[in-house]
Amino acid sequence: MLKFTTHYFTMTETDALEYARTIPNFFPENASLICQEIGDGNMNYVFRIEDQDTKKSLIIKQAGPTARISDQFKLSTDRNRIETELLKLQNKLAPGLVPLIYHYDELMSCCVMEDLSDHQILRKALLEYKTFPLFSEHITTFLVNTLLLTSDVVLNHKEKKSLVKNFINPKLCEISEDLVYTEPFFDCKNNEIFPLTKAFAQAELWSDDAFRLETAKLKFEFMANAQSLIHGDLHTGSIFVTPQSTKIIDPEFGFYGPAGYDIGNVIANLIFAYLHADAEITDFIQKSKYLEWLTKTIKEIIDLFSLKFTASWQKHVTEPTANYPGFAEYYLSSILRDTAAVTGLELCRRIIGLAHVADITSIRNMNKRLRAEKIGLTMGKHFITNRTTIKSGQDFINVLTSTIAKITPLNTDI
Amino acid sequence: MLKFTTHYFTMTETDALEYARTIPNFFPENASLICQEIGDGNMNYVFRIEDQDTKKSLIIKQAGPTARISDQFKLSTDRNRIETELLKLQNKLAPGLVPLIYHYDELMSCCVMEDLSDHQILRKALLEYKTFPLFSEHITTFLVNTLLLTSDVVLNHKEKKSLVKNFINPKLCEISEDLVYTEPFFDCKNNEIFPLTKAFAQAELWSDDAFRLETAKLKFEFMANAQSLIHGDLHTGSIFVTPQSTKIIDPEFGFYGPAGYDIGNVIANLIFAYLHADAEITDFIQKSKYLEWLTKTIKEIIDLFSLKFTASWQKHVTEPTANYPGFAEYYLSSILRDTAAVTGLELCRRIIGLAHVADITSIRNMNKRLRAEKIGLTMGKHFITNRTTIKSGQDFINVLTSTIAKITPLNTDI
């Protein structure tokens, strides 16, 4: 259709419906299609198109040229290429754990992909206190396969360098550099800190030079350490789940960075779910059971990651130098160190910085929210400062439980 | 001229002379040009073209599609683009310290540059026991300007990422990964170790797992740490000198790697000059004076680098995170750690690996050569193993002098 082949424009629902008809071999000719824009992010348009007769459906995701809230905030539409190519690669490395890509259109900066409407966003599901017994199994397979198999220890060194080049992602890396590594660590005007928490951040983080120095080291490692092709934004809002299935979406922040970045993001966001449940669930037994499941899941993710990483290393690493005695343990240990650091960074930045998480902002009682934020920041600082000593699932849980025990519950209205 | 605009071919002296006439505004029309191929490397053709009347001259450097010794060894001609673009950038960052580029021709994979025939290759000059009082001043300016000013602490982060992309250099990085980081650390068939030294390498390096583990860590850092736009092959054969001038040539191995790589290469190759002079100069006073100058130069390079680095940091670093108290010291200290490590790697690989240095191979007495190689390898291991504690010029000199004192002079024929 000529309409979509001459120049880029942002599509309406009607355009997207027309566009869907151009995808070969998907919908029958003259299918009764309906289209709905379901995007809730700030940068992209997401259209769901369904055939009313067969119920067959697909998703069209189009990158906007500017942020949806303000056209002052220019964005590169190249992120749609990065997302599409990364989803295709991830589907080879970790089959079944990402949505399938049907089509990519460079001119329109859009991709057509599998509809996952039968899944639910993990963050939302956790706020409904649902459990997902297979999640730790699935996410650790995704993490090991995408992180280890794209690194220099497995991949042909020349192939790895061409991937580094292909996934240079300056615009989206800049967002992480600013929002994760810079703004949360001083009284920046872009921060949107809960007023009650500000004095705590000032006293505990912003005025602690030794702590801030550690965040600076991590920032420059994030920018220079081209270790693995990471997802780059692997919070619980980038994960679709059912009890049987896990699908990781939205890798538009992907680039070659520290492997621990993705793992740390998963862990920190499970901790946010924990802080939410701890503050909000009133029934003692329900709360204990749910926190126990979250604790078990966090612990399992670290320990299963380490186990599967080691097994995958034995299977895939043929690089002679990487097989020197002690190197696999050194390498895994450096990933776990970075995991602890990023867990801490994500905890701090989601409380202090521009982009908050519903797990915290939906805590209704102000004192409980304040307590949850103090716990998050205290833990965050601990994870960053003590990153070299936090290695096992139990080490991560110890930071969580000991910090919670330390921060006194405040008077509440409940 | 049509001849040079249709397809790539490797030029003869006659072709290069014709090619030189096509460079605009350099030679007068009908100038009496003469051309000589003066390349002594293995990968490129280097033509010097001179106008016999005016004595004006230029250099044409063409990348061959295969190594000159064997057409089995395929090379990417893209290295000529990398070399040209890097020389242009280095001339902006460190004016006067690299040859000027007059012209680049992508089709012919050649560049036309300033003739430096009035200069001498530093390695050769050092083997003639010449001194260059301005060398430490010049080389440290080059190192600080090219390394610090291309790093994330100074450069706009997006601009840095586009440079990373532009200087992805898989083929030439592979050579360093193999020849510097892999083959010297086991009994590899590609090594060309002096037979008398082999037992020593076996006992001291190849059978020491803890030491080999350190070399593996360094190898993966070399591949992943995109810190600075480095020269990548900064030995004394890549440096042209006169008493007044220093010109750094041949950056075809350039890519974003650890800043310490370049500094370590300079230091190690000065140590080779030291080992040569120590073995070959027979006159006691001449020897003492020459070793003293080399010692002073090595010490000055480390200490001047640190001083100028700190001054340049104060002038150029505006990144707020990089200005946290303690970060500049941490960053410099990590570069010096990598410098010590690469000094050690270069010492080992030039003695054990495929590519030797004339400083060692020209030592005529076998026992003296064996002793020089043992000193080099012992120092190499020490620099690698103790890299975190070697920070000042004096620290580097202490490794040199204490190792020499430890390795007993053998019976010699002199």
PDB file of N, CA, C and O in Angstrom, chain B residues 136-137 139-140 143-144 260 262-268 270-271 294-310 332 335-341 343 383 390-397:
ATOM      1  N   SER B 136      59.954  12.229  26.644  1.00  0.00           N
ATOM      2  CA  SER B 136      58.966  11.970  27.713  1.00  0.00           C
ATOM      3  C   SER B 136      57.928  13.091  27.754  1.00  0.00           C
ATOM      4  O   SER B 136      56.742  12.837  27.983  1.00  0.00           O
ATOM      5  N   GLU B 137      58.373  14.318  27.486  1.00  0.00           N
ATOM      6  CA  GLU B 137      57.451  15.459  27.431  1.00  0.00           C
ATOM      7  C   GLU B 137      56.434  15.259  26.299  1.00  0.00           C
ATOM      8  O   GLU B 137      55.218  15.383  26.502  1.00  0.00           O
ATOM      9  N   ILE B 139      55.627  12.442  24.495  1.00  0.00           N
ATOM     10  CA  ILE B 139      54.792  11.235  24.497  1.00  0.00           C
ATOM     11  C   ILE B 139      53.700  11.343  25.572  1.00  0.00           C
ATOM     12  O   ILE B 139      52.576  10.867  25.383  1.00  0.00           O
ATOM     13  N   THR B 140      54.011  12.002  26.699  1.00  0.00           N
ATOM     14  CA  THR B 140      52.976  12.114  27.734  1.00  0.00           C
ATOM     15  C   THR B 140      51.879  13.089  27.306  1.00  0.00           C
ATOM     16  O   THR B 140      50.712  12.878  27.636  1.00  0.00           O
ATOM     17  N   LEU B 143      49.762  10.963  25.061  1.00  0.00           N
ATOM     18  CA  LEU B 143      48.985   9.969  25.804  1.00  0.00           C
ATOM     19  C   LEU B 143      47.820  10.613  26.551  1.00  0.00           C
ATOM     20  O   LEU B 143      46.677  10.165  26.449  1.00  0.00           O
ATOM     21  N   VAL B 144      48.107  11.678  27.280  1.00  0.00           N
ATOM     22  CA  VAL B 144      47.033  12.330  28.049  1.00  0.00           C
ATOM     23  C   VAL B 144      45.958  12.859  27.097  1.00  0.00           C
ATOM     24  O   VAL B 144      44.761  12.641  27.303  1.00  0.00           O
ATOM     25  N   GLY B 260      45.297   2.260  29.610  1.00  0.00           N
ATOM     26  CA  GLY B 260      46.621   1.810  30.027  1.00  0.00           C
ATOM     27  C   GLY B 260      47.359   0.999  28.973  1.00  0.00           C
ATOM     28  O   GLY B 260      48.574   0.815  29.079  1.00  0.00           O
ATOM     29  N   ASP B 262      48.125   1.678  25.822  1.00  0.00           N
ATOM     30  CA  ASP B 262      49.139   2.451  25.102  1.00  0.00           C
ATOM     31  C   ASP B 262      50.339   2.792  25.992  1.00  0.00           C
ATOM     32  O   ASP B 262      51.488   2.685  25.566  1.00  0.00           O
ATOM     33  N   ILE B 263      50.048   3.206  27.220  1.00  0.00           N
ATOM     34  CA  ILE B 263      51.149   3.622  28.108  1.00  0.00           C
ATOM     35  C   ILE B 263      52.043   2.416  28.414  1.00  0.00           C
ATOM     36  O   ILE B 263      53.270   2.497  28.369  1.00  0.00           O
ATOM     37  N   GLY B 264      51.402   1.279  28.692  1.00  0.00           N
ATOM     38  CA  GLY B 264      52.159   0.059  28.993  1.00  0.00           C
ATOM     39  C   GLY B 264      53.056  -0.364  27.834  1.00  0.00           C
ATOM     40  O   GLY B 264      54.173  -0.843  28.043  1.00  0.00           O
ATOM     41  N   ASN B 265      52.575  -0.176  26.614  1.00  0.00           N
ATOM     42  CA  ASN B 265      53.391  -0.535  25.458  1.00  0.00           C
ATOM     43  C   ASN B 265      54.635   0.342  25.355  1.00  0.00           C
ATOM     44  O   ASN B 265      55.730  -0.154  25.047  1.00  0.00           O
ATOM     45  N   VAL B 266      54.468   1.642  25.600  1.00  0.00           N
ATOM     46  CA  VAL B 266      55.623   2.543  25.576  1.00  0.00           C
ATOM     47  C   VAL B 266      56.644   2.111  26.628  1.00  0.00           C
ATOM     48  O   VAL B 266      57.842   1.945  26.331  1.00  0.00           O
ATOM     49  N   ILE B 267      56.174   1.895  27.846  1.00  0.00           N
ATOM     50  CA  ILE B 267      57.086   1.549  28.951  1.00  0.00           C
ATOM     51  C   ILE B 267      57.819   0.233  28.668  1.00  0.00           C
ATOM     52  O   ILE B 267      59.045   0.141  28.799  1.00  0.00           O
ATOM     53  N   ALA B 268      57.066  -0.787  28.252  1.00  0.00           N
ATOM     54  CA  ALA B 268      57.699  -2.099  28.020  1.00  0.00           C
ATOM     55  C   ALA B 268      58.781  -2.002  26.951  1.00  0.00           C
ATOM     56  O   ALA B 268      59.849  -2.605  27.069  1.00  0.00           O
ATOM     57  N   LEU B 270      60.545   0.620  26.155  1.00  0.00           N
ATOM     58  CA  LEU B 270      61.728   1.306  26.701  1.00  0.00           C
ATOM     59  C   LEU B 270      62.528   0.343  27.578  1.00  0.00           C
ATOM     60  O   LEU B 270      63.766   0.386  27.610  1.00  0.00           O
ATOM     61  N   ILE B 271      61.819  -0.541  28.265  1.00  0.00           N
ATOM     62  CA  ILE B 271      62.521  -1.556  29.066  1.00  0.00           C
ATOM     63  C   ILE B 271      63.317  -2.492  28.141  1.00  0.00           C
ATOM     64  O   ILE B 271      64.445  -2.881  28.459  1.00  0.00           O
ATOM     65  N   LEU B 294      67.616   6.182  30.237  1.00  0.00           N
ATOM     66  CA  LEU B 294      66.413   5.364  30.028  1.00  0.00           C
ATOM     67  C   LEU B 294      65.579   5.274  31.313  1.00  0.00           C
ATOM     68  O   LEU B 294      64.351   5.394  31.290  1.00  0.00           O
ATOM     69  N   THR B 295      66.258   5.089  32.445  1.00  0.00           N
ATOM     70  CA  THR B 295      65.564   5.029  33.736  1.00  0.00           C
ATOM     71  C   THR B 295      64.801   6.326  33.985  1.00  0.00           C
ATOM     72  O   THR B 295      63.615   6.312  34.345  1.00  0.00           O
ATOM     73  N   LYS B 296      65.486   7.421  33.767  1.00  0.00           N
ATOM     74  CA  LYS B 296      64.881   8.738  33.963  1.00  0.00           C
ATOM     75  C   LYS B 296      63.670   8.904  33.037  1.00  0.00           C
ATOM     76  O   LYS B 296      62.621   9.421  33.441  1.00  0.00           O
ATOM     77  N   THR B 297      63.809   8.453  31.811  1.00  0.00           N
ATOM     78  CA  THR B 297      62.728   8.612  30.834  1.00  0.00           C
ATOM     79  C   THR B 297      61.496   7.786  31.226  1.00  0.00           C
ATOM     80  O   THR B 297      60.363   8.271  31.182  1.00  0.00           O
ATOM     81  N   ILE B 298      61.713   6.533  31.621  1.00  0.00           N
ATOM     82  CA  ILE B 298      60.600   5.676  32.049  1.00  0.00           C
ATOM     83  C   ILE B 298      59.881   6.310  33.242  1.00  0.00           C
ATOM     84  O   ILE B 298      58.650   6.416  33.274  1.00  0.00           O
ATOM     85  N   LYS B 299      60.680   6.728  34.212  1.00  0.00           N
ATOM     86  CA  LYS B 299      60.127   7.335  35.426  1.00  0.00           C
ATOM     87  C   LYS B 299      59.331   8.596  35.073  1.00  0.00           C
ATOM     88  O   LYS B 299      58.200   8.789  35.525  1.00  0.00           O
ATOM     89  N   GLU B 300      59.936   9.425  34.226  1.00  0.00           N
ATOM     90  CA  GLU B 300      59.272  10.677  33.822  1.00  0.00           C
ATOM     91  C   GLU B 300      57.953  10.416  33.097  1.00  0.00           C
ATOM     92  O   GLU B 300      56.995  11.164  33.257  1.00  0.00           O
ATOM     93  N   ILE B 301      57.938   9.390  32.251  1.00  0.00           N
ATOM     94  CA  ILE B 301      56.713   9.142  31.479  1.00  0.00           C
ATOM     95  C   ILE B 301      55.549   8.838  32.422  1.00  0.00           C
ATOM     96  O   ILE B 301      54.455   9.379  32.280  1.00  0.00           O
ATOM     97  N   ILE B 302      55.791   7.983  33.407  1.00  0.00           N
ATOM     98  CA  ILE B 302      54.713   7.669  34.360  1.00  0.00           C
ATOM     99  C   ILE B 302      54.333   8.914  35.159  1.00  0.00           C
ATOM    100  O   ILE B 302      53.148   9.264  35.268  1.00  0.00           O
ATOM    101  N   ASP B 303      55.304   9.605  35.693  1.00  0.00           N
ATOM    102  CA  ASP B 303      54.995  10.718  36.589  1.00  0.00           C
ATOM    103  C   ASP B 303      54.453  11.938  35.838  1.00  0.00           C
ATOM    104  O   ASP B 303      53.535  12.605  36.318  1.00  0.00           O
ATOM    105  N   LEU B 304      55.017  12.210  34.651  1.00  0.00           N
ATOM    106  CA  LEU B 304      54.481  13.321  33.847  1.00  0.00           C
ATOM    107  C   LEU B 304      53.073  12.989  33.358  1.00  0.00           C
ATOM    108  O   LEU B 304      52.204  13.858  33.283  1.00  0.00           O
ATOM    109  N   PHE B 305      52.854  11.719  32.995  1.00  0.00           N
ATOM    110  CA  PHE B 305      51.509  11.327  32.588  1.00  0.00           C
ATOM    111  C   PHE B 305      50.524  11.643  33.714  1.00  0.00           C
ATOM    112  O   PHE B 305      49.486  12.271  33.488  1.00  0.00           O
ATOM    113  N   SER B 306      50.866  11.228  34.925  1.00  0.00           N
ATOM    114  CA  SER B 306      49.960  11.446  36.058  1.00  0.00           C
ATOM    115  C   SER B 306      49.719  12.935  36.302  1.00  0.00           C
ATOM    116  O   SER B 306      48.594  13.371  36.516  1.00  0.00           O
ATOM    117  N   LEU B 307      50.811  13.706  36.249  1.00  0.00           N
ATOM    118  CA  LEU B 307      50.692  15.158  36.477  1.00  0.00           C
ATOM    119  C   LEU B 307      49.827  15.830  35.406  1.00  0.00           C
ATOM    120  O   LEU B 307      48.906  16.602  35.709  1.00  0.00           O
ATOM    121  N   LYS B 308      50.130  15.543  34.142  1.00  0.00           N
ATOM    122  CA  LYS B 308      49.395  16.189  33.051  1.00  0.00           C
ATOM    123  C   LYS B 308      47.951  15.699  33.006  1.00  0.00           C
ATOM    124  O   LYS B 308      47.049  16.441  32.630  1.00  0.00           O
ATOM    125  N   PHE B 309      47.757  14.422  33.350  1.00  0.00           N
ATOM    126  CA  PHE B 309      46.414  13.853  33.392  1.00  0.00           C
ATOM    127  C   PHE B 309      45.572  14.630  34.407  1.00  0.00           C
ATOM    128  O   PHE B 309      44.447  15.039  34.120  1.00  0.00           O
ATOM    129  N   THR B 310      46.139  14.865  35.568  1.00  0.00           N
ATOM    130  CA  THR B 310      45.409  15.563  36.623  1.00  0.00           C
ATOM    131  C   THR B 310      45.122  17.013  36.216  1.00  0.00           C
ATOM    132  O   THR B 310      44.021  17.527  36.425  1.00  0.00           O
ATOM    133  N   LEU B 332      42.490   7.607  37.586  1.00  0.00           N
ATOM    134  CA  LEU B 332      43.913   7.593  37.229  1.00  0.00           C
ATOM    135  C   LEU B 332      44.577   6.330  37.750  1.00  0.00           C
ATOM    136  O   LEU B 332      45.364   5.680  37.044  1.00  0.00           O
ATOM    137  N   ILE B 335      43.965   3.439  35.566  1.00  0.00           N
ATOM    138  CA  ILE B 335      44.762   3.492  34.331  1.00  0.00           C
ATOM    139  C   ILE B 335      46.200   3.048  34.610  1.00  0.00           C
ATOM    140  O   ILE B 335      46.809   2.329  33.816  1.00  0.00           O
ATOM    141  N   LEU B 336      46.737   3.466  35.759  1.00  0.00           N
ATOM    142  CA  LEU B 336      48.109   3.068  36.097  1.00  0.00           C
ATOM    143  C   LEU B 336      48.197   1.564  36.381  1.00  0.00           C
ATOM    144  O   LEU B 336      49.180   0.907  36.006  1.00  0.00           O
ATOM    145  N   ARG B 337      47.154   1.023  36.986  1.00  0.00           N
ATOM    146  CA  ARG B 337      47.096  -0.435  37.199  1.00  0.00           C
ATOM    147  C   ARG B 337      47.141  -1.154  35.840  1.00  0.00           C
ATOM    148  O   ARG B 337      47.911  -2.098  35.648  1.00  0.00           O
ATOM    149  N   ASP B 338      46.330  -0.685  34.885  1.00  0.00           N
ATOM    150  CA  ASP B 338      46.318  -1.307  33.559  1.00  0.00           C
ATOM    151  C   ASP B 338      47.646  -1.093  32.827  1.00  0.00           C
ATOM    152  O   ASP B 338      48.085  -1.934  32.042  1.00  0.00           O
ATOM    153  N   THR B 339      48.278   0.058  33.092  1.00  0.00           N
ATOM    154  CA  THR B 339      49.593   0.328  32.499  1.00  0.00           C
ATOM    155  C   THR B 339      50.610  -0.705  32.962  1.00  0.00           C
ATOM    156  O   THR B 339      51.360  -1.265  32.153  1.00  0.00           O
ATOM    157  N   ALA B 340      50.619  -0.983  34.261  1.00  0.00           N
ATOM    158  CA  ALA B 340      51.548  -1.981  34.795  1.00  0.00           C
ATOM    159  C   ALA B 340      51.253  -3.344  34.174  1.00  0.00           C
ATOM    160  O   ALA B 340      52.172  -4.060  33.740  1.00  0.00           O
ATOM    161  N   ALA B 341      49.966  -3.692  34.082  1.00  0.00           N
ATOM    162  CA  ALA B 341      49.597  -4.997  33.523  1.00  0.00           C
ATOM    163  C   ALA B 341      50.071  -5.132  32.077  1.00  0.00           C
ATOM    164  O   ALA B 341      50.653  -6.152  31.696  1.00  0.00           O
ATOM    165  N   THR B 343      52.401  -3.404  30.542  1.00  0.00           N
ATOM    166  CA  THR B 343      53.871  -3.455  30.520  1.00  0.00           C
ATOM    167  C   THR B 343      54.309  -4.920  30.653  1.00  0.00           C
ATOM    168  O   THR B 343      55.144  -5.411  29.889  1.00  0.00           O
ATOM    169  N   PHE B 383      54.898  -7.436  36.952  1.00  0.00           N
ATOM    170  CA  PHE B 383      54.009  -6.316  36.594  1.00  0.00           C
ATOM    171  C   PHE B 383      52.543  -6.768  36.532  1.00  0.00           C
ATOM    172  O   PHE B 383      51.644  -6.058  36.960  1.00  0.00           O
ATOM    173  N   ILE B 390      51.501  -0.931  41.653  1.00  0.00           N
ATOM    174  CA  ILE B 390      52.549  -0.224  40.905  1.00  0.00           C
ATOM    175  C   ILE B 390      51.956   1.058  40.321  1.00  0.00           C
ATOM    176  O   ILE B 390      51.179   1.002  39.369  1.00  0.00           O
ATOM    177  N   LYS B 391      52.300   2.201  40.912  1.00  0.00           N
ATOM    178  CA  LYS B 391      51.583   3.432  40.559  1.00  0.00           C
ATOM    179  C   LYS B 391      52.485   4.595  40.156  1.00  0.00           C
ATOM    180  O   LYS B 391      52.088   5.438  39.358  1.00  0.00           O
ATOM    181  N   SER B 392      53.659   4.681  40.737  1.00  0.00           N
ATOM    182  CA  SER B 392      54.515   5.839  40.454  1.00  0.00           C
ATOM    183  C   SER B 392      55.638   5.434  39.519  1.00  0.00           C
ATOM    184  O   SER B 392      55.926   4.242  39.329  1.00  0.00           O
ATOM    185  N   GLY B 393      56.307   6.422  38.951  1.00  0.00           N
ATOM    186  CA  GLY B 393      57.475   6.154  38.126  1.00  0.00           C
ATOM    187  C   GLY B 393      58.504   5.332  38.915  1.00  0.00           C
ATOM    188  O   GLY B 393      59.084   4.375  38.393  1.00  0.00           O
ATOM    189  N   GLN B 394      58.693   5.690  40.185  1.00  0.00           N
ATOM    190  CA  GLN B 394      59.654   4.955  40.999  1.00  0.00           C
ATOM    191  C   GLN B 394      59.237   3.490  41.186  1.00  0.00           C
ATOM    192  O   GLN B 394      60.092   2.590  41.198  1.00  0.00           O
ATOM    193  N   ASP B 395      57.914   3.248  41.325  1.00  0.00           N
ATOM    194  CA  ASP B 395      57.437   1.857  41.442  1.00  0.00           C
ATOM    195  C   ASP B 395      57.842   1.042  40.210  1.00  0.00           C
ATOM    196  O   ASP B 395      58.267  -0.112  40.320  1.00  0.00           O
ATOM    197  N   PHE B 396      57.687   1.644  39.034  1.00  0.00           N
ATOM    198  CA  PHE B 396      58.069   0.938  37.804  1.00  0.00           C
ATOM    199  C   PHE B 396      59.573   0.646  37.785  1.00  0.00           C
ATOM    200  O   PHE B 396      60.013  -0.448  37.455  1.00  0.00           O
ATOM    201  N   ILE B 397      60.359   1.656  38.153  1.00  0.00           N
ATOM    202  CA  ILE B 397      61.816   1.496  38.164  1.00  0.00           C
ATOM    203  C   ILE B 397      62.250   0.456  39.196  1.00  0.00           C
ATOM    204  O   ILE B 397      63.166  -0.340  38.953  1.00  0.00           O
TER     205      ILE B 397
END
